[in-house]
XYZ file of C-alpha atoms in Angstrom:
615
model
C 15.051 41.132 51.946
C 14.413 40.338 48.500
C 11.666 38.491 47.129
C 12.081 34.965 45.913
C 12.276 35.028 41.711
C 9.291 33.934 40.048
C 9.589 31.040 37.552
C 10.717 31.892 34.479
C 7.594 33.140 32.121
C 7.531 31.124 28.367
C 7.056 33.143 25.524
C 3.132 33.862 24.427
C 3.323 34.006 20.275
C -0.117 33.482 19.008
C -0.541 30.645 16.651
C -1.608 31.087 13.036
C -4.223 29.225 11.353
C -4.458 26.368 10.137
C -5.014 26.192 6.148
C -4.115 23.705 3.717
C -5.755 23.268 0.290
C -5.973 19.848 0.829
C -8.013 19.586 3.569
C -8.707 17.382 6.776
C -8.140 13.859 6.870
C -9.664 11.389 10.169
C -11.936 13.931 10.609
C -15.186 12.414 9.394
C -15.445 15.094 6.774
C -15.121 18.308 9.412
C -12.978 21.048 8.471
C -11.283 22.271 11.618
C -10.204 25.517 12.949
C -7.528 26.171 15.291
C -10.733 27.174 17.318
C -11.286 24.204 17.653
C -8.860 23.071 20.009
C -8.965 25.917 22.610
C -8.796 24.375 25.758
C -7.050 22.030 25.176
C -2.788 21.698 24.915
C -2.231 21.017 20.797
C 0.646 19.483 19.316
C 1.321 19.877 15.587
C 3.468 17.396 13.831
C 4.783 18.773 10.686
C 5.733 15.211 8.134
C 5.801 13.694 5.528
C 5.816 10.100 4.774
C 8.242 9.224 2.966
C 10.742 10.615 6.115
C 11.839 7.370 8.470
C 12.625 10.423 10.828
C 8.957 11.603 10.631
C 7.669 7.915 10.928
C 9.915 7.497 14.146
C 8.017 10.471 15.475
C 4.609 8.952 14.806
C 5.596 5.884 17.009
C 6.841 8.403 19.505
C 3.603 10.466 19.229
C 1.372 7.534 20.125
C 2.714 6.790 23.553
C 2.117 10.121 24.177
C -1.793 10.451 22.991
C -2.547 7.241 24.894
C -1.360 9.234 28.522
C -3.123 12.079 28.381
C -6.386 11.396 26.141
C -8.642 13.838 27.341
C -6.439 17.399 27.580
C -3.865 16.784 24.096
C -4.781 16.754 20.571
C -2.112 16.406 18.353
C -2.818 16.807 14.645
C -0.211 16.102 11.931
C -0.122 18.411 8.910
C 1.414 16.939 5.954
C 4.216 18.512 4.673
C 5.502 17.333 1.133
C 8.747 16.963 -0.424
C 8.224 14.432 -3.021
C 5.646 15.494 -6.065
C 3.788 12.163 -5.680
C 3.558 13.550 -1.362
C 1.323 16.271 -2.802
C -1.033 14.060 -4.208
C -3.872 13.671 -2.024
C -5.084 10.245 -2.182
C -1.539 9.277 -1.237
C -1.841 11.239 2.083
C -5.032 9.458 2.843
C -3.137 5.992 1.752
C -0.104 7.030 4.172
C -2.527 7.811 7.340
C -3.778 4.663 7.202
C -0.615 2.781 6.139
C 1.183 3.926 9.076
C -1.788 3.890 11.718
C -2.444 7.384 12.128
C -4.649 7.973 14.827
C -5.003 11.702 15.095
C -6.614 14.625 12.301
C -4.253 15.171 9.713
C -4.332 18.691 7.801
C -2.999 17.911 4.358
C -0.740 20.670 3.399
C 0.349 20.233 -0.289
C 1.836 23.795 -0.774
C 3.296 24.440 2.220
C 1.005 27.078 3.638
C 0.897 26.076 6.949
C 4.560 25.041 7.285
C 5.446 28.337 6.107
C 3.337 30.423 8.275
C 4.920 28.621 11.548
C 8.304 29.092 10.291
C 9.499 25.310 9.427
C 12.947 24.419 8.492
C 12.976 20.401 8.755
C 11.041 17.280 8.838
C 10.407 16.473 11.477
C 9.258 19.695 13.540
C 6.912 19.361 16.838
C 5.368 22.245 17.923
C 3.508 23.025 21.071
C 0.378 24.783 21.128
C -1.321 25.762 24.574
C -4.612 25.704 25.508
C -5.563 29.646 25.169
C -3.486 29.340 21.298
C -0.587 30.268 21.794
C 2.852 28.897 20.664
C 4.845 27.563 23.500
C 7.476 24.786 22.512
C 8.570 24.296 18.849
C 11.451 21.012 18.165
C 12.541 19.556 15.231
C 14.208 15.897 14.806
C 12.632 13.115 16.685
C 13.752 11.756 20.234
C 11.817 15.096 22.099
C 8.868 13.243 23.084
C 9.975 13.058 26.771
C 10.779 16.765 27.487
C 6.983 17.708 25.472
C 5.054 15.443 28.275
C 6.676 17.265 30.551
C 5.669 20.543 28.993
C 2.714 19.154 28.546
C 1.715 18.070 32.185
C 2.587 21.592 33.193
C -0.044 22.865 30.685
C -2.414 20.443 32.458
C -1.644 21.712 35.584
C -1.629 25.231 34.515
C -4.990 25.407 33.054
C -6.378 24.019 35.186
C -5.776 26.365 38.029
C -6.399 29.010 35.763
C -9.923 27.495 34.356
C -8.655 27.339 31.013
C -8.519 23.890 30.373
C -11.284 21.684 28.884
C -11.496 18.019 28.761
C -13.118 15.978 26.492
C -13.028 13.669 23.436
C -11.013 15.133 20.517
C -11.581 15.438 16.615
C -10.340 12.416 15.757
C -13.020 10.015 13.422
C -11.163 6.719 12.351
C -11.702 5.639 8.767
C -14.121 2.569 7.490
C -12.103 -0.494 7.683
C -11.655 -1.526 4.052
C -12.149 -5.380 3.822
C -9.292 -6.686 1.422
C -7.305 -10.101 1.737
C -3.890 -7.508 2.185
C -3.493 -4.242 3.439
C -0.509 -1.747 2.582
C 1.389 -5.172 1.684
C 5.499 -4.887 1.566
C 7.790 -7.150 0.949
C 6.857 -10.682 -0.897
C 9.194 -13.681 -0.956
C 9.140 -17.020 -3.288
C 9.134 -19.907 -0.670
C 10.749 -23.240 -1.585
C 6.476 -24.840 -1.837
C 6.009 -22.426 -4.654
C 3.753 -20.601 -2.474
C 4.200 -16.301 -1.673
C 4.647 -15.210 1.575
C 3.553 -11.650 2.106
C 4.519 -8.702 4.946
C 0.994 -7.207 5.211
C 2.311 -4.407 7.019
C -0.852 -2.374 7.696
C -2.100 -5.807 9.747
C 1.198 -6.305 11.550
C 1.070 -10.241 9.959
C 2.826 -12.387 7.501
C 0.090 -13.895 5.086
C 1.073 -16.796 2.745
C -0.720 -16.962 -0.530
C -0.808 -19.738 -3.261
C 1.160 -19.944 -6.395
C -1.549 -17.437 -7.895
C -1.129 -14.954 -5.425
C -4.599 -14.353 -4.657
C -5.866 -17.330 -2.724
C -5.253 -16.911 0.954
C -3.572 -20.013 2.369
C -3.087 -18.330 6.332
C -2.068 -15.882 8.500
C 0.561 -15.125 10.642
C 0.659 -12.827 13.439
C -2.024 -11.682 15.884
C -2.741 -8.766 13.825
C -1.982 -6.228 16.767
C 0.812 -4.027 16.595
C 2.835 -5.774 19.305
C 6.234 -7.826 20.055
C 5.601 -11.363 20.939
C 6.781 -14.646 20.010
C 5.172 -18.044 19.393
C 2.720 -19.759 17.294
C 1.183 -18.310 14.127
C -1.567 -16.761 15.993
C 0.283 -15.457 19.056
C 3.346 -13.979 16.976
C 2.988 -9.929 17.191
C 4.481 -7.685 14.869
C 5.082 -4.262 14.159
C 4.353 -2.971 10.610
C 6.547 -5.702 9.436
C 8.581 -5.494 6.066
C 11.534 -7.393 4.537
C 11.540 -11.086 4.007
C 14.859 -13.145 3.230
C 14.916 -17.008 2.744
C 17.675 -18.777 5.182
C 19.693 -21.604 3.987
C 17.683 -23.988 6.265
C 14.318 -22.880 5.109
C 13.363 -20.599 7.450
C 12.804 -17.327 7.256
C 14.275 -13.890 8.364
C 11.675 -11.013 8.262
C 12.545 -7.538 9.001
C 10.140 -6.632 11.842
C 10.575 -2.662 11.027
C 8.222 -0.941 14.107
C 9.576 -3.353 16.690
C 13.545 -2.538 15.480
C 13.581 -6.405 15.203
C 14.512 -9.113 13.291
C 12.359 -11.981 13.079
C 12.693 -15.450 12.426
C 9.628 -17.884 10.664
C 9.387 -21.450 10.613
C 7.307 -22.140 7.574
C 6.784 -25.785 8.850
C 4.709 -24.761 11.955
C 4.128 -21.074 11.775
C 6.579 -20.374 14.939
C 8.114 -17.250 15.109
C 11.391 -16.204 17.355
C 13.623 -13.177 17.809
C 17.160 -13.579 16.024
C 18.216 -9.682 16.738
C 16.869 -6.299 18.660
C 15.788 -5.474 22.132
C 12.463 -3.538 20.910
C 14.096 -0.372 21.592
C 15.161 2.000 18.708
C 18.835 2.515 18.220
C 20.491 6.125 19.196
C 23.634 7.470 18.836
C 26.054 6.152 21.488
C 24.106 3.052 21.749
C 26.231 -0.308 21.155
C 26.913 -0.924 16.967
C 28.047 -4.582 17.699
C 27.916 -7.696 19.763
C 25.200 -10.273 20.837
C 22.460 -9.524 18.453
C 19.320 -9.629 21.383
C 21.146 -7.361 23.161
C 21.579 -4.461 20.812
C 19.425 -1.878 20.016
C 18.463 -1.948 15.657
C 16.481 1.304 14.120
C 13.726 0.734 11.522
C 15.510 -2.206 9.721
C 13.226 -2.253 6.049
C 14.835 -5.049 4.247
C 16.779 -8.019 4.592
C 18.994 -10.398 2.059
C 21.264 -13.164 2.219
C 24.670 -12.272 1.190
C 28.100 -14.118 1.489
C 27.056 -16.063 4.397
C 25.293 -13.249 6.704
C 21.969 -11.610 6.610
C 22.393 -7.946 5.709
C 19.994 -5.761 6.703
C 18.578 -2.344 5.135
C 19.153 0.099 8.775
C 16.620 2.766 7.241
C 16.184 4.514 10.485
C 20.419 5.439 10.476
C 21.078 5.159 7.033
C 23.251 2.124 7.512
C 23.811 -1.354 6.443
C 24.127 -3.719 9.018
C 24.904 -7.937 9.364
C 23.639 -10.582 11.106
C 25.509 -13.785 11.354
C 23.814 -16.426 11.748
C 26.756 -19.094 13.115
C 27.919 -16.465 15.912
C 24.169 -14.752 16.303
C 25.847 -11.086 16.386
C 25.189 -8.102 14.783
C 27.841 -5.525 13.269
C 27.523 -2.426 11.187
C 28.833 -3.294 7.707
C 28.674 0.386 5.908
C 27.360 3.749 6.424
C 28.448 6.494 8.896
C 24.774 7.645 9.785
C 25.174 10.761 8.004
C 22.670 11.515 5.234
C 23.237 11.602 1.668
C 25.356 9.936 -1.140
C 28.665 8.923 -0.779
C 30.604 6.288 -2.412
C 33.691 4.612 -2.061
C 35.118 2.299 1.235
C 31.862 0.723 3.015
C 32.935 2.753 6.169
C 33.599 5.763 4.684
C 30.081 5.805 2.536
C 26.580 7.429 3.151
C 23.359 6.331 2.965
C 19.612 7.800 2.876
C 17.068 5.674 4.153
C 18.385 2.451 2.238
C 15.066 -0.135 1.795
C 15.528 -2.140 -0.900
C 18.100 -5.281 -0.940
C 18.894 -7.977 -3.520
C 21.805 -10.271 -3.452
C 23.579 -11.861 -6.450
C 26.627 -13.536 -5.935
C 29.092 -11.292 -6.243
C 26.978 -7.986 -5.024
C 24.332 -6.786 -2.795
C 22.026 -4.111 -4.769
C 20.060 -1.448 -2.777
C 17.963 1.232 -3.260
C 18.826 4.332 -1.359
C 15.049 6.130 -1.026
C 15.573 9.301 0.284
C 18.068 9.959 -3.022
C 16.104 8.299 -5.058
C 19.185 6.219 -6.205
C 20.131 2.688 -7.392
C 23.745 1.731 -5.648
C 25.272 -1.795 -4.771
C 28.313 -2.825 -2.743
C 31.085 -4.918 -4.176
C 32.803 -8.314 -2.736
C 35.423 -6.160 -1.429
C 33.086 -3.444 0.324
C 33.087 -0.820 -1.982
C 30.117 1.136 -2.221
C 29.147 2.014 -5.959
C 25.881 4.162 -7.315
C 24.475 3.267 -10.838
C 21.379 5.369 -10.898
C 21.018 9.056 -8.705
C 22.778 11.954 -7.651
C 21.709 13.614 -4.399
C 18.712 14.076 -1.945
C 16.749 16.381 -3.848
C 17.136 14.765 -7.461
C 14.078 12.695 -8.708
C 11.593 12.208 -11.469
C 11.099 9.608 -13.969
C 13.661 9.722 -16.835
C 14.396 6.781 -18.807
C 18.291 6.606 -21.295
C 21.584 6.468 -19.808
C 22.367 5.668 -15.772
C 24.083 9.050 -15.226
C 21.043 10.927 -16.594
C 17.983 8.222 -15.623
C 16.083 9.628 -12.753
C 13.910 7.723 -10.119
C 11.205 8.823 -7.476
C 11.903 7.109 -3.773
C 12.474 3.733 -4.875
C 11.469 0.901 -2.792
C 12.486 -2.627 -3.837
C 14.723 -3.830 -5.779
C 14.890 -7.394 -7.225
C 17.779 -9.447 -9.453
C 16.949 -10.820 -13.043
C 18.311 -13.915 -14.489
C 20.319 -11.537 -17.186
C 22.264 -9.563 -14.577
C 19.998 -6.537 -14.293
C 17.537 -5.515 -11.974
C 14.626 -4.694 -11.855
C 13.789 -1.159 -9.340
C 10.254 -0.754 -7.617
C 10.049 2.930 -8.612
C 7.538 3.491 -6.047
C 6.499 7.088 -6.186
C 6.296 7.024 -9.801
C 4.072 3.710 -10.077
C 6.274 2.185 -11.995
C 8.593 -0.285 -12.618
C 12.225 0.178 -13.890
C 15.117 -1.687 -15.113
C 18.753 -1.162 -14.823
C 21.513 -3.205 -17.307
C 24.875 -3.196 -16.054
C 25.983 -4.082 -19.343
C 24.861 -1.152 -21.755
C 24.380 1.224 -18.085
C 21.336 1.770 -19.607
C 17.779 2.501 -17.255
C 14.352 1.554 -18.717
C 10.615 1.385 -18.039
C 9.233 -1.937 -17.420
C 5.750 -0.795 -16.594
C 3.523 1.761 -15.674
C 0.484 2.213 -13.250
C 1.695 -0.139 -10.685
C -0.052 1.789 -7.591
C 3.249 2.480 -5.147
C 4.869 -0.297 -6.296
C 7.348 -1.704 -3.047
C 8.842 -4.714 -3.948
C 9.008 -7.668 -6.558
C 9.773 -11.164 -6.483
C 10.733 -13.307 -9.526
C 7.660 -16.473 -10.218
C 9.233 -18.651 -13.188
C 9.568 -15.923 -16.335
C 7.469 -13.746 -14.741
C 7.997 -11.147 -11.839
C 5.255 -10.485 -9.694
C 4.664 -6.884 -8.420
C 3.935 -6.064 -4.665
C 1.466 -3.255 -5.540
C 1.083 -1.859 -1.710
C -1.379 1.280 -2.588
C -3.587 -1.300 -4.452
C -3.436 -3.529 -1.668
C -2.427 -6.635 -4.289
C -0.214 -8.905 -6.181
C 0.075 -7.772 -10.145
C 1.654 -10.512 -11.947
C 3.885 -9.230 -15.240
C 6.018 -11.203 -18.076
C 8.980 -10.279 -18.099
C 11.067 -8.937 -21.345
C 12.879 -11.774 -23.254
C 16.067 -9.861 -22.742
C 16.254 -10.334 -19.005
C 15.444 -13.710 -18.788
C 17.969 -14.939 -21.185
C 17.404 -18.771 -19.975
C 19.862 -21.804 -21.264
C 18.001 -24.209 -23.287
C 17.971 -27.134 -20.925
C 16.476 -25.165 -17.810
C 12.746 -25.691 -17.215
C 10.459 -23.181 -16.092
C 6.877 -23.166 -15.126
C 4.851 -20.554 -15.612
C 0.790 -19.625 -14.893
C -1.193 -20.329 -18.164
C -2.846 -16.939 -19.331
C -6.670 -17.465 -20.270
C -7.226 -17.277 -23.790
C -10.435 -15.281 -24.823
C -11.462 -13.436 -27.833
C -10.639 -10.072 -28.605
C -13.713 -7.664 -28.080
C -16.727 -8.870 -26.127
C -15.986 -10.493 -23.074
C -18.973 -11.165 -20.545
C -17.416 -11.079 -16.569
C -19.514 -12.894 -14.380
C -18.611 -12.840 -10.719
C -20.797 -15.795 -9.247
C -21.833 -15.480 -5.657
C -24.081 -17.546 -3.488
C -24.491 -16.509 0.287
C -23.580 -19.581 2.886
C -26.155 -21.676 4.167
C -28.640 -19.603 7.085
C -27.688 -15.776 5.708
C -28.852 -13.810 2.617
C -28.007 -10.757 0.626
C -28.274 -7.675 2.582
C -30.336 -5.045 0.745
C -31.747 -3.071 3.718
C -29.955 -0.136 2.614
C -29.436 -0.169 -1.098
C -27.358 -2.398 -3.411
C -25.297 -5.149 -1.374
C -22.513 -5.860 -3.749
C -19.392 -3.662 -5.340
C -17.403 -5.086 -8.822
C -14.435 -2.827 -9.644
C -11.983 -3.675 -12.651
C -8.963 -2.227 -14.022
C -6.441 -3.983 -16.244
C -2.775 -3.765 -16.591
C -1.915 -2.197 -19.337
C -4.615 0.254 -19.169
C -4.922 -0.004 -22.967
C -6.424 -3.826 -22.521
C -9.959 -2.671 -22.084
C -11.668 -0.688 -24.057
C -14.711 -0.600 -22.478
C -16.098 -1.607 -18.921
C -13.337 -0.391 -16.180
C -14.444 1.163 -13.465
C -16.932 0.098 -10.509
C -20.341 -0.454 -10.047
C -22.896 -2.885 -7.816
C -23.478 -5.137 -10.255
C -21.649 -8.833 -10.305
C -22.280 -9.382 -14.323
C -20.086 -6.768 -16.563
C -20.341 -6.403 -20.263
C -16.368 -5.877 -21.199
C -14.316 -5.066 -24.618
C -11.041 -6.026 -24.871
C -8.545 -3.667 -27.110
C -7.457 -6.407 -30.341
C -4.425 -3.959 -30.816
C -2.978 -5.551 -26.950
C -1.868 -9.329 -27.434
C -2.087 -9.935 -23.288
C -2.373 -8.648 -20.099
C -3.916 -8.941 -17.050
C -7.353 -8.150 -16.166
C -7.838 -6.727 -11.919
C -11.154 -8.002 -10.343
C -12.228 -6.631 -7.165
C -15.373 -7.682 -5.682
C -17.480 -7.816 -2.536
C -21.022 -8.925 -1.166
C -22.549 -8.360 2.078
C -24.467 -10.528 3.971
C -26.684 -10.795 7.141
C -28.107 -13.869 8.662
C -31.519 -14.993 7.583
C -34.014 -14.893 11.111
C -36.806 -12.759 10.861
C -37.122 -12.968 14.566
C -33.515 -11.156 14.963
C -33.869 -7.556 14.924
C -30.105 -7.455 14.835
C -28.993 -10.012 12.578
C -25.360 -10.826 12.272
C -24.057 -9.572 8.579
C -20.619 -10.644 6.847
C -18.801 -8.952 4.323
C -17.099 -11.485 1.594
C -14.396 -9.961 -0.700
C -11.900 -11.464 -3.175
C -9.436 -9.734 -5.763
C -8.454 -11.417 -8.838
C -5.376 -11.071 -11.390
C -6.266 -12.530 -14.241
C -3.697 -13.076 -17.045
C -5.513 -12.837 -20.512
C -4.505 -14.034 -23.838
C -6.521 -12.604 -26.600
C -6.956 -15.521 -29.300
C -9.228 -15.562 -31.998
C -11.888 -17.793 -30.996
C -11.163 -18.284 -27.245
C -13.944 -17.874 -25.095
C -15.907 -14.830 -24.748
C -17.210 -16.132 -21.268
C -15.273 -15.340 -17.609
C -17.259 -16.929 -14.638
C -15.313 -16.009 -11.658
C -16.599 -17.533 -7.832
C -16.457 -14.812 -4.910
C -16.617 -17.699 -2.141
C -19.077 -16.768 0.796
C -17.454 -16.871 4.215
C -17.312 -20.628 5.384
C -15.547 -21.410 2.175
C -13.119 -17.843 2.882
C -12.854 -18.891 6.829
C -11.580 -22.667 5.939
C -9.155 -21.651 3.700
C -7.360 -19.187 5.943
C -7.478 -21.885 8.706
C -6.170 -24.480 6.197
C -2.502 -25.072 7.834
């Protein structure tokens, strides 16, 4: 009689190295070698972030880590396709953006992605515990059959003596304490007040007119899916924001595949539409909207009568109707790319920018880098971009302008719009009447979304972690005479020497803490660069001798500072310290003989606390 079979034996392809001229990132500094993960089973996750596919994965990914915590490492490397993607302080931005919890090898020209054979974004591949190549997927949805493979690696190993359990690499960054992190999407409430998507923080955070001062926060701040009051609400990495004929608003709650619903009145937040789980093909594309599945949904905006909604993770528009509380797909076939013509019949890539007018919906298309909008009669139309792989930043006519993954886009009094040109730190306009694309601004750090404040537009800055407030050209404002508008009075100071002095006094019972050096950080930039001449840049002082350039009219001058502070009780070994931080935009007027004096108050932290309590 024959033997029983064996079980099938996987392949054993040893896996190369690991190299990228970037280097590690979460690592605390440590250059790894794939060395360094023998004995344990290794998964590498070859992204890049500006892929929703790749993003998907990450979610995917973290399940996974939290399971088996002691026996799998997984360790992204960063694979570009954008030219901003190869910049390296943009990795480090996108690790922490999108909650990265694992080493990330930063990959800029491809090395490693070429030396394991990569085709797509996203690829998975499996790595066993002796090195060698066992499992290699690309897409995202094959999370469930790598546990598997990975439990029988477990078990493997560990009959064989092979395996090794431990801690892994991973070294989280230093929290960075600013009032927004990673911010979205902003929205112009009816109190004149801006109401923020902080994604990093998974919370909503409303600011004053001046879009600095924090007036409170929304959301527990962990990355969960929970209704209720302002501090029981969980989010997801939250994004859109749209304003609801009865004042409340819709917010696109992107992680959780949700849409949201805020009362501004008292802070309550409910579910209008999603189950939590992520849409997949053969999943319902209609009907009771809690009861069907939504994918990645980036932006929202109120058009003829129902909420439309940016469907980034399938490259869709969808609708939500508010009277019936259904969903529907309005346009898109899921397929990736750039198609015009009927709303059924058209393709999308990643769309995650909406703006209504009244008779069209704009959107930016990311992943083509391309300006489109869809007509009352659901034709889809593109003004600015040509295909997937098609970008840069080219100003002139539509057919030749070029963009860089686009972001936001917003609607100007004139009829144009204004694009959040995000990978090129800029800010663009397109005029439907000459079909001609210019540069509003430059050096607008990832730039995301914009929201119209009177005749300015104020800038959702997400890599700077701010608000950047801009005037607007007189050509796309283009206001009748007998319409009012308020607008934020610029400071008027004199051109050249201008003395900045952030004042600072620690609250009652603490003092500065100079146990280990310098206790305070001042950092200014301006926009437009060409404002100062002198004194950008950061340093621990709070008093900074500036110049302002003559040649610039205005602008707006960037303060970021912080103190630290411990209590004051020489009998505590272990005093409690506080870290106080505030950022400033400060629009300037240069004016011969305005004030050459700019006293600015970084409030210590029972004046910060009370305010963000302050309903």
């Amino acid at each position: 009689m024959n033997a029983a079979p064996s079980a099938p034996r996987r392949a054993r392809v040893r896996a190369p190295e690991l190299i990228g001229k970037g280097g590690w990132i979460n690592t605390g500094g440590k250059d790894l070698k794939l060395a360094d993960f023998r004995g344990r089973a290794l998964i590498l996750d070859f992204w890049t972030f500006c892929c929703i596919n790749c993003l998907h994965v990450l979610d995917e990914l973290r399940e996974l880590e939290e399971k088996h915590p002691d026996t799998l490492v997984v360790v992204g490397v960063h694979s570009p396709k954008f030219v901003h993607e190869a910049e390296h302080q943009a990795v480090v931005d996108a690790v922490e953006r999108y909650g990265v919890a694992h080493p990330v090898l930063d990959d800029p020209e491809l090395a490693t992605w070429k030396q394991y054979a990569v085709r797509a974004w996203p690829t998975l591949v499996v790595i066993d515990p002796e090195g060698y190549v066992v499992a290699q997927h690309a897409g995202e949805g094959h999370v469930h059959a790598i546990e598997r493979l990975v439990t029988e690696l477990e078990a493997e190993h560990e009959a064989k003596g092979t395996l090794r359990r431990g801690d892994g690499p991973y070294v989280p960054p230093e929290p960075e304490p600013t009032s927004l992190r990673f911010p979205g999407k902003a929205l112009l409430l009816p109190s004149g007040n801006l109401l923020v998507s902080d994604t990093t923080r998974h919370q909503l955070v409303e600011l004053e007119e001046d879009g600095e001062t924090v007036v409170r926060r929304i959301g527990s701040g962990t990355r969960e899916f929970a209704d209720g009051g302002p501090r029981e609400a969980s989010f997801n990495e939250p994004q859109g924001l749209a304003l609801l004929d009865d004042g409340s608003v819709v917010v696109a709650d992107t992680v959780n595949h949700a849409l949201r619903r805020l009362d501004p009145a008292s802070g309550e937040v409910t579910t209008l539409a999603g189950t939590g789980r992520q849409w997949w093909q053969g999943s319902a594309t209609s009907g009771p909207a809690r009861e069907v599945d939504l994918s990645s949904p980036w932006d929202v905006a109120l058009f003829a009568g129902k909420v439309w909604i940016a469907m980034a993770g399938v490259h869709q528009l969808w609708t939500y109707d508010p009277v019936t509380r259904t969903v529907a797909v309005a346009a898109g076939t899921t397929n990736e790319g750039l198609v015009d013509g009927p709303a059924a019949e058209a393709w999308f890539a990643q769309p995650s920018g909406l703006a209504a007018t009244a008779d069209r919906l704009w959107l930016v298309d990311s992943e083509t880098s391309a300006l489109r909008w869809v007509d009352g009669d659901g034709q889809v139309h593109t003004a600015v971009g040509t295909g997937l792989f098609d970008f840069g930043h080219r100003d002139g006519a539509a057919d030749q302008a070029l963009l860089q993954h686009p972001l936001g886009v917003t609607a100007l009094p004139d009829g144009s719009v204004a694009v959040a040109d995000t990978y090129n730190h800029a800010l663009r306009r397109y005029d439907p009447a000459t079909g001609e694309v210019t540069t509003l601004a430059t050096d607008l750090r990832e730039p995301s979304d914009a929201v119209l404040v009177g005749e300015d537009i104020v800038v959702v800055e997400s890599a700077r972690h701010r608000l950047t407030r801009l005037r607007l050209p007189e050509e796309a404002v283009r206001v009748e005479s007998v319409a009012h508008r308020t607008r934020r009075a610029a400071t008027e100071v004199a051109p050249g020497r201008l003395s900045l002095d952030v004042i600072f006094q620690a609250p009652a019972g603490q003092k500065l803490d100079t146990r280990y050096g310098p206790s305070t950080r001042l950092l200014v930039s301006s926009t437009p660069p060409e404002l100062l001449l002198k004194g950008e840049g950061a340093d621990t002082d709070l008093s900074r001798e500036l110049e302002l350039n003559p040649a610039v009219p205005e602008g707006v001058l960037h303060v970021s500072a912080m103190a630290a502070s411990c209590d004051d009780d020489a009998g505590n070994e272990y005093p409690a310290c506080h870290v106080h931080q505030q950022d400033w935009g400060v629009p300037l007027r240069l004016t011969e003989g305005g004030t050459d004096r700019l006293p600015l108050v970084l409030a210590g932290m029972d004046e910060q606390e009370a305010a963000a309590q302050t309903p």
